[in-house]
Amino acid sequence: SAVISQKPSRDICQRGTSLTIQCQVDSQVTMMFWYRQQPGQSLTLIATANQGSEATYESGFVIDKFPISRPNLTFSTLTVSNMSPEDSSIYLCSVTQLAEIYNEQFFGPGTRLTVL
Amino acid sequence: GQNIDQPTEMTATEGAIVQINCTYQTSGFNGLFWYQQHAGEAPTFLSYNVLDGLEEKGRFSSFLSRSKGYSYLLLKELQMKDSASYLCAVINSNYQLIWGAGTKLIIKP
């Protein structure tokens, strides 16, 4: 298993500002993902964070809005840029220890973001 | 499009059995997950099915029928701590993980 921590756990931000969310894993992992989840809705994958190269973004998400870093195998950041109230959501980091998508994902506790 | 359908909410009684259904229409199929998510917490893994049939793990079992695009999660001897949302997720042929909206299960004493 993997233990994942996220910082901050929650934040309230002003429109037009940016917030960087950190994800730290207690062991080296192969794949790291960033999700968004709005209350009562499904998880939506934002991107796969790739170590040493640019993240792979899903349809509807772009690097300018959600820049992602992954400097090593245990850490990643997601920035929510130029925020608007529509960005209010829970942002979750998840990891798999093996390279294949059909492995169990371990999730961080999430970051609850409110944009005013 | 790709779609995962689950009931929005279900209610059951402590000690009873409940079955949560999931139907999917995806571009191909490479496996199906069930995750449990307590309110305000992260999802945690329950099961993974890639072949037809029933997988049993303690009080929880998961069933898959690929020909019908259908799975269910069966919870036996329900406990109050089983109150949570249960998320169904399918891996499609592009190895993308498609998530359902989840079923909120309410357990009453």
PDB file of C-alpha atoms in Angstrom:
ATOM      1  CA  SER A   1       0.000   0.000   0.000  1.00  0.00           C
ATOM      2  CA  ALA A   2       0.960   3.669  -0.172  1.00  0.00           C
ATOM      3  CA  VAL A   3       0.282   6.484   2.274  1.00  0.00           C
ATOM      4  CA  ILE A   4      -0.444   9.799   0.611  1.00  0.00           C
ATOM      5  CA  SER A   5      -0.643  13.259   2.121  1.00  0.00           C
ATOM      6  CA  GLN A   6      -1.931  16.418   0.504  1.00  0.00           C
ATOM      7  CA  LYS A   7      -1.411  20.047   1.398  1.00  0.00           C
ATOM      8  CA  PRO A   8      -3.416  22.117   1.991  1.00  0.00           C
ATOM      9  CA  SER A   9      -6.369  20.079   3.189  1.00  0.00           C
ATOM     10  CA  ARG A  10      -8.671  22.975   2.378  1.00  0.00           C
ATOM     11  CA  ASP A  11      -8.484  26.587   1.258  1.00  0.00           C
ATOM     12  CA  ILE A  12     -10.702  29.505   0.419  1.00  0.00           C
ATOM     13  CA  CYS A  13      -9.333  31.637  -2.408  1.00  0.00           C
ATOM     14  CA  GLN A  14     -10.246  34.768  -4.275  1.00  0.00           C
ATOM     15  CA  ARG A  15     -11.206  34.784  -7.929  1.00  0.00           C
ATOM     16  CA  GLY A  16      -8.221  35.326 -10.229  1.00  0.00           C
ATOM     17  CA  THR A  17      -5.601  33.921  -7.861  1.00  0.00           C
ATOM     18  CA  SER A  18      -3.753  30.599  -8.087  1.00  0.00           C
ATOM     19  CA  LEU A  19      -3.329  27.749  -5.618  1.00  0.00           C
ATOM     20  CA  THR A  20      -0.711  25.008  -5.648  1.00  0.00           C
ATOM     21  CA  ILE A  21      -1.641  21.661  -4.116  1.00  0.00           C
ATOM     22  CA  GLN A  22       1.088  19.283  -3.018  1.00  0.00           C
ATOM     23  CA  CYS A  23       0.927  15.489  -3.021  1.00  0.00           C
ATOM     24  CA  GLN A  24       3.540  13.494  -1.105  1.00  0.00           C
ATOM     25  CA  VAL A  25       3.786   9.683  -1.110  1.00  0.00           C
ATOM     26  CA  ASP A  26       5.648   7.635   1.481  1.00  0.00           C
ATOM     27  CA  SER A  27       7.199   5.357  -1.167  1.00  0.00           C
ATOM     28  CA  GLN A  28       8.248   5.517  -4.789  1.00  0.00           C
ATOM     29  CA  VAL A  29       5.305   4.992  -7.107  1.00  0.00           C
ATOM     30  CA  THR A  30       5.004   4.561 -10.827  1.00  0.00           C
ATOM     31  CA  MET A  31       1.893   6.475 -11.726  1.00  0.00           C
ATOM     32  CA  MET A  32       0.422   9.601 -10.136  1.00  0.00           C
ATOM     33  CA  PHE A  33      -2.913  11.109 -11.071  1.00  0.00           C
ATOM     34  CA  TRP A  34      -4.839  14.264 -10.289  1.00  0.00           C
ATOM     35  CA  TYR A  35      -8.633  14.148 -10.035  1.00  0.00           C
ATOM     36  CA  ARG A  36     -11.422  16.589  -9.381  1.00  0.00           C
ATOM     37  CA  GLN A  37     -14.604  15.588  -7.575  1.00  0.00           C
ATOM     38  CA  GLN A  38     -17.608  17.813  -7.054  1.00  0.00           C
ATOM     39  CA  PRO A  39     -20.182  16.887  -4.409  1.00  0.00           C
ATOM     40  CA  GLY A  40     -22.350  13.960  -5.472  1.00  0.00           C
ATOM     41  CA  GLN A  41     -20.494  13.570  -8.742  1.00  0.00           C
ATOM     42  CA  SER A  42     -18.007  11.149 -10.182  1.00  0.00           C
ATOM     43  CA  LEU A  43     -14.271  11.498 -10.106  1.00  0.00           C
ATOM     44  CA  THR A  44     -12.955  13.366 -13.146  1.00  0.00           C
ATOM     45  CA  LEU A  45      -9.373  12.746 -14.168  1.00  0.00           C
ATOM     46  CA  ILE A  46      -7.500  15.973 -14.820  1.00  0.00           C
ATOM     47  CA  ALA A  47      -4.122  14.547 -15.817  1.00  0.00           C
ATOM     48  CA  THR A  48      -1.478  11.907 -15.288  1.00  0.00           C
ATOM     49  CA  ALA A  49       1.674  13.352 -13.731  1.00  0.00           C
ATOM     50  CA  ASN A  50       4.768  12.000 -15.487  1.00  0.00           C
ATOM     51  CA  GLN A  51       8.138  12.032 -13.789  1.00  0.00           C
ATOM     52  CA  GLY A  52      10.642  14.015 -15.781  1.00  0.00           C
ATOM     53  CA  SER A  53       8.278  15.031 -18.556  1.00  0.00           C
ATOM     54  CA  GLU A  54       5.114  17.013 -19.190  1.00  0.00           C
ATOM     55  CA  ALA A  55       1.874  15.740 -17.699  1.00  0.00           C
ATOM     56  CA  THR A  56      -0.703  14.021 -19.889  1.00  0.00           C
ATOM     57  CA  TYR A  57      -3.960  15.973 -19.784  1.00  0.00           C
ATOM     58  CA  GLU A  58      -7.475  14.659 -20.331  1.00  0.00           C
ATOM     59  CA  SER A  59      -9.904  16.254 -22.712  1.00  0.00           C
ATOM     60  CA  GLY A  60     -11.134  19.564 -21.334  1.00  0.00           C
ATOM     61  CA  PHE A  61      -8.078  20.244 -19.191  1.00  0.00           C
ATOM     62  CA  VAL A  62      -5.062  22.280 -20.310  1.00  0.00           C
ATOM     63  CA  ILE A  63      -1.607  22.909 -18.963  1.00  0.00           C
ATOM     64  CA  ASP A  64      -2.057  26.683 -18.714  1.00  0.00           C
ATOM     65  CA  LYS A  65      -4.968  26.242 -16.330  1.00  0.00           C
ATOM     66  CA  PHE A  66      -3.656  23.221 -14.401  1.00  0.00           C
ATOM     67  CA  PRO A  67       0.139  23.132 -14.527  1.00  0.00           C
ATOM     68  CA  ILE A  68       1.543  19.992 -12.937  1.00  0.00           C
ATOM     69  CA  SER A  69       5.011  19.142 -11.731  1.00  0.00           C
ATOM     70  CA  ARG A  70       6.485  15.784 -10.796  1.00  0.00           C
ATOM     71  CA  PRO A  71      10.160  16.197  -9.939  1.00  0.00           C
ATOM     72  CA  ASN A  72      10.584  12.677  -8.526  1.00  0.00           C
ATOM     73  CA  LEU A  73       8.762   9.400  -7.846  1.00  0.00           C
ATOM     74  CA  THR A  74       7.235  10.498  -4.521  1.00  0.00           C
ATOM     75  CA  PHE A  75       6.027  14.073  -5.077  1.00  0.00           C
ATOM     76  CA  SER A  76       3.781  16.054  -7.383  1.00  0.00           C
ATOM     77  CA  THR A  77       2.051  19.414  -7.431  1.00  0.00           C
ATOM     78  CA  LEU A  78      -1.087  20.641  -9.156  1.00  0.00           C
ATOM     79  CA  THR A  79      -1.673  24.363  -9.596  1.00  0.00           C
ATOM     80  CA  VAL A  80      -5.158  25.718 -10.207  1.00  0.00           C
ATOM     81  CA  SER A  81      -4.511  28.969 -12.058  1.00  0.00           C
ATOM     82  CA  ASN A  82      -6.597  32.109 -12.454  1.00  0.00           C
ATOM     83  CA  MET A  83      -9.339  30.572 -10.358  1.00  0.00           C
ATOM     84  CA  SER A  84     -13.056  31.138 -10.780  1.00  0.00           C
ATOM     85  CA  PRO A  85     -15.967  29.892  -8.621  1.00  0.00           C
ATOM     86  CA  GLU A  86     -16.415  27.008 -11.093  1.00  0.00           C
ATOM     87  CA  ASP A  87     -13.075  25.634  -9.867  1.00  0.00           C
ATOM     88  CA  SER A  88     -14.535  25.044  -6.406  1.00  0.00           C
ATOM     89  CA  SER A  89     -14.176  21.315  -5.887  1.00  0.00           C
ATOM     90  CA  ILE A  90     -12.245  18.610  -4.101  1.00  0.00           C
ATOM     91  CA  TYR A  91      -8.924  17.833  -5.740  1.00  0.00           C
ATOM     92  CA  LEU A  92      -7.520  14.355  -5.176  1.00  0.00           C
ATOM     93  CA  CYS A  93      -4.125  12.895  -5.846  1.00  0.00           C
ATOM     94  CA  SER A  94      -3.895   9.157  -6.460  1.00  0.00           C
ATOM     95  CA  VAL A  95      -1.091   6.700  -7.193  1.00  0.00           C
ATOM     96  CA  THR A  96      -0.501   3.188  -8.415  1.00  0.00           C
ATOM     97  CA  GLN A  97       2.603   1.279  -7.488  1.00  0.00           C
ATOM     98  CA  LEU A  98       2.813  -0.575 -10.781  1.00  0.00           C
ATOM     99  CA  ALA A  99       2.717   0.812 -14.277  1.00  0.00           C
ATOM    100  CA  GLU A 100      -0.584  -0.657 -15.391  1.00  0.00           C
ATOM    101  CA  ILE A 101      -3.905   1.189 -14.989  1.00  0.00           C
ATOM    102  CA  TYR A 102      -5.634  -1.967 -13.776  1.00  0.00           C
ATOM    103  CA  ASN A 103      -3.824  -1.832 -10.486  1.00  0.00           C
ATOM    104  CA  GLU A 104      -5.396  -0.562  -7.287  1.00  0.00           C
ATOM    105  CA  GLN A 105      -5.234   3.187  -6.904  1.00  0.00           C
ATOM    106  CA  PHE A 106      -4.443   4.741  -3.545  1.00  0.00           C
ATOM    107  CA  PHE A 107      -5.941   8.140  -2.951  1.00  0.00           C
ATOM    108  CA  GLY A 108      -4.833  11.091  -0.906  1.00  0.00           C
ATOM    109  CA  PRO A 109      -7.255  12.721   1.542  1.00  0.00           C
ATOM    110  CA  GLY A 110      -8.106  15.473  -0.928  1.00  0.00           C
ATOM    111  CA  THR A 111      -7.940  19.257  -0.958  1.00  0.00           C
ATOM    112  CA  ARG A 112     -11.252  21.070  -0.611  1.00  0.00           C
ATOM    113  CA  LEU A 113     -11.071  24.298  -2.604  1.00  0.00           C
ATOM    114  CA  THR A 114     -13.622  27.092  -2.411  1.00  0.00           C
ATOM    115  CA  VAL A 115     -13.277  30.041  -4.788  1.00  0.00           C
ATOM    116  CA  LEU A 116     -15.161  33.216  -3.942  1.00  0.00           C
TER     117      LEU A 116
ATOM    118  CA  GLY B   1     -20.156   8.320 -25.456  1.00  0.00           C
ATOM    119  CA  GLN B   2     -19.072   6.374 -22.438  1.00  0.00           C
ATOM    120  CA  ASN B   3     -21.400   5.907 -19.550  1.00  0.00           C
ATOM    121  CA  ILE B   4     -21.464   4.297 -16.136  1.00  0.00           C
ATOM    122  CA  ASP B   5     -24.881   4.028 -14.460  1.00  0.00           C
ATOM    123  CA  GLN B   6     -25.438   3.405 -10.776  1.00  0.00           C
ATOM    124  CA  PRO B   7     -28.403   4.183  -8.538  1.00  0.00           C
ATOM    125  CA  THR B   8     -27.930   7.506  -6.806  1.00  0.00           C
ATOM    126  CA  GLU B   9     -28.943   6.324  -3.362  1.00  0.00           C
ATOM    127  CA  MET B  10     -29.995   3.139  -1.584  1.00  0.00           C
ATOM    128  CA  THR B  11     -31.185   2.429   1.941  1.00  0.00           C
ATOM    129  CA  ALA B  12     -30.775  -0.847   3.813  1.00  0.00           C
ATOM    130  CA  THR B  13     -31.094  -2.189   7.338  1.00  0.00           C
ATOM    131  CA  GLU B  14     -28.256  -3.185   9.627  1.00  0.00           C
ATOM    132  CA  GLY B  15     -27.625  -6.935   9.395  1.00  0.00           C
ATOM    133  CA  ALA B  16     -29.304  -7.253   5.999  1.00  0.00           C
ATOM    134  CA  ILE B  17     -27.912  -7.780   2.483  1.00  0.00           C
ATOM    135  CA  VAL B  18     -27.791  -5.136  -0.242  1.00  0.00           C
ATOM    136  CA  GLN B  19     -26.874  -5.332  -3.922  1.00  0.00           C
ATOM    137  CA  ILE B  20     -25.572  -2.243  -5.722  1.00  0.00           C
ATOM    138  CA  ASN B  21     -25.789  -2.459  -9.495  1.00  0.00           C
ATOM    139  CA  CYS B  22     -23.568  -0.883 -12.113  1.00  0.00           C
ATOM    140  CA  THR B  23     -24.160  -0.938 -15.852  1.00  0.00           C
ATOM    141  CA  TYR B  24     -21.652   0.404 -18.305  1.00  0.00           C
ATOM    142  CA  GLN B  25     -21.378   1.379 -21.957  1.00  0.00           C
ATOM    143  CA  THR B  26     -17.736   1.989 -22.803  1.00  0.00           C
ATOM    144  CA  SER B  27     -15.428   1.734 -25.790  1.00  0.00           C
ATOM    145  CA  GLY B  28     -14.058  -1.679 -24.946  1.00  0.00           C
ATOM    146  CA  PHE B  29     -13.486  -3.236 -21.560  1.00  0.00           C
ATOM    147  CA  ASN B  30     -10.346  -4.049 -19.609  1.00  0.00           C
ATOM    148  CA  GLY B  31     -11.663  -4.447 -16.094  1.00  0.00           C
ATOM    149  CA  LEU B  32     -14.015  -3.021 -13.507  1.00  0.00           C
ATOM    150  CA  PHE B  33     -13.309  -1.622 -10.050  1.00  0.00           C
ATOM    151  CA  TRP B  34     -15.436  -1.016  -6.984  1.00  0.00           C
ATOM    152  CA  TYR B  35     -14.290   1.607  -4.494  1.00  0.00           C
ATOM    153  CA  GLN B  36     -15.777   2.691  -1.186  1.00  0.00           C
ATOM    154  CA  GLN B  37     -15.800   6.353  -0.212  1.00  0.00           C
ATOM    155  CA  HIS B  38     -16.911   7.547   3.216  1.00  0.00           C
ATOM    156  CA  ALA B  39     -18.170  11.108   3.380  1.00  0.00           C
ATOM    157  CA  GLY B  40     -15.312  13.569   3.361  1.00  0.00           C
ATOM    158  CA  GLU B  41     -12.710  10.854   2.811  1.00  0.00           C
ATOM    159  CA  ALA B  42     -10.747   9.455  -0.115  1.00  0.00           C
ATOM    160  CA  PRO B  43     -11.958   6.408  -2.067  1.00  0.00           C
ATOM    161  CA  THR B  44     -10.518   3.053  -1.013  1.00  0.00           C
ATOM    162  CA  PHE B  45     -10.233  -0.060  -3.171  1.00  0.00           C
ATOM    163  CA  LEU B  46     -12.728  -2.888  -2.707  1.00  0.00           C
ATOM    164  CA  SER B  47     -12.469  -5.152  -5.735  1.00  0.00           C
ATOM    165  CA  TYR B  48     -11.356  -5.636  -9.323  1.00  0.00           C
ATOM    166  CA  ASN B  49     -13.109  -7.894 -11.856  1.00  0.00           C
ATOM    167  CA  VAL B  50     -11.893  -8.644 -15.347  1.00  0.00           C
ATOM    168  CA  LEU B  51     -13.454 -12.087 -15.928  1.00  0.00           C
ATOM    169  CA  ASP B  52     -17.121 -13.042 -15.676  1.00  0.00           C
ATOM    170  CA  GLY B  53     -18.327 -14.378 -12.386  1.00  0.00           C
ATOM    171  CA  LEU B  54     -18.383 -13.706  -8.701  1.00  0.00           C
ATOM    172  CA  GLU B  55     -15.397 -12.651  -6.595  1.00  0.00           C
ATOM    173  CA  GLU B  56     -15.926 -13.017  -2.865  1.00  0.00           C
ATOM    174  CA  LYS B  57     -13.943 -11.154  -0.242  1.00  0.00           C
ATOM    175  CA  GLY B  58     -15.333 -11.474   3.248  1.00  0.00           C
ATOM    176  CA  ARG B  59     -18.679  -9.698   3.566  1.00  0.00           C
ATOM    177  CA  PHE B  60     -18.263  -8.093   0.141  1.00  0.00           C
ATOM    178  CA  SER B  61     -18.656  -9.820  -3.230  1.00  0.00           C
ATOM    179  CA  SER B  62     -18.450  -8.399  -6.740  1.00  0.00           C
ATOM    180  CA  PHE B  63     -20.009  -9.899  -9.843  1.00  0.00           C
ATOM    181  CA  LEU B  64     -19.300  -9.203 -13.499  1.00  0.00           C
ATOM    182  CA  SER B  65     -21.077 -10.052 -16.745  1.00  0.00           C
ATOM    183  CA  ARG B  66     -19.143  -8.629 -19.678  1.00  0.00           C
ATOM    184  CA  SER B  67     -21.758  -9.670 -22.246  1.00  0.00           C
ATOM    185  CA  LYS B  68     -24.397  -7.673 -20.373  1.00  0.00           C
ATOM    186  CA  GLY B  69     -22.161  -4.743 -19.435  1.00  0.00           C
ATOM    187  CA  TYR B  70     -23.189  -5.295 -15.845  1.00  0.00           C
ATOM    188  CA  SER B  71     -21.675  -5.632 -12.420  1.00  0.00           C
ATOM    189  CA  TYR B  72     -22.951  -5.645  -8.897  1.00  0.00           C
ATOM    190  CA  LEU B  73     -21.455  -5.270  -5.451  1.00  0.00           C
ATOM    191  CA  LEU B  74     -23.080  -7.424  -2.791  1.00  0.00           C
ATOM    192  CA  LEU B  75     -22.701  -6.447   0.847  1.00  0.00           C
ATOM    193  CA  LYS B  76     -23.745  -8.982   3.491  1.00  0.00           C
ATOM    194  CA  GLU B  77     -24.343  -8.623   7.229  1.00  0.00           C
ATOM    195  CA  LEU B  78     -24.499  -4.873   6.874  1.00  0.00           C
ATOM    196  CA  GLN B  79     -22.909  -2.766   9.564  1.00  0.00           C
ATOM    197  CA  MET B  80     -23.420   0.918  10.295  1.00  0.00           C
ATOM    198  CA  LYS B  81     -19.854   1.588   9.151  1.00  0.00           C
ATOM    199  CA  ASP B  82     -20.840   0.420   5.660  1.00  0.00           C
ATOM    200  CA  SER B  83     -22.702   3.693   5.195  1.00  0.00           C
ATOM    201  CA  ALA B  84     -20.702   5.261   2.377  1.00  0.00           C
ATOM    202  CA  SER B  85     -20.710   5.902  -1.346  1.00  0.00           C
ATOM    203  CA  TYR B  86     -19.756   3.010  -3.601  1.00  0.00           C
ATOM    204  CA  LEU B  87     -18.064   3.915  -6.870  1.00  0.00           C
ATOM    205  CA  CYS B  88     -17.979   1.728  -9.953  1.00  0.00           C
ATOM    206  CA  ALA B  89     -15.183   2.397 -12.465  1.00  0.00           C
ATOM    207  CA  VAL B  90     -14.400   0.738 -15.805  1.00  0.00           C
ATOM    208  CA  ILE B  91     -11.153   0.573 -17.779  1.00  0.00           C
ATOM    209  CA  ASN B  92     -11.911   1.010 -21.472  1.00  0.00           C
ATOM    210  CA  SER B  93      -9.930  -0.187 -24.486  1.00  0.00           C
ATOM    211  CA  ASN B  94      -7.715   2.925 -24.338  1.00  0.00           C
ATOM    212  CA  TYR B  95      -6.824   2.065 -20.747  1.00  0.00           C
ATOM    213  CA  GLN B  96      -8.740   5.067 -19.478  1.00  0.00           C
ATOM    214  CA  LEU B  97     -10.544   4.713 -16.177  1.00  0.00           C
ATOM    215  CA  ILE B  98     -14.172   5.866 -16.423  1.00  0.00           C
ATOM    216  CA  TRP B  99     -15.876   6.533 -13.092  1.00  0.00           C
ATOM    217  CA  GLY B 100     -19.532   6.293 -12.165  1.00  0.00           C
ATOM    218  CA  ALA B 101     -21.116   8.960  -9.966  1.00  0.00           C
ATOM    219  CA  GLY B 102     -21.366   6.546  -7.071  1.00  0.00           C
ATOM    220  CA  THR B 103     -24.209   5.086  -5.022  1.00  0.00           C
ATOM    221  CA  LYS B 104     -24.785   6.538  -1.592  1.00  0.00           C
ATOM    222  CA  LEU B 105     -25.703   3.695   0.760  1.00  0.00           C
ATOM    223  CA  ILE B 106     -27.561   4.585   3.939  1.00  0.00           C
ATOM    224  CA  ILE B 107     -27.716   1.946   6.671  1.00  0.00           C
ATOM    225  CA  LYS B 108     -30.509   2.193   9.219  1.00  0.00           C
ATOM    226  CA  PRO B 109     -30.509   0.406  12.585  1.00  0.00           C
TER     227      PRO B 109
END
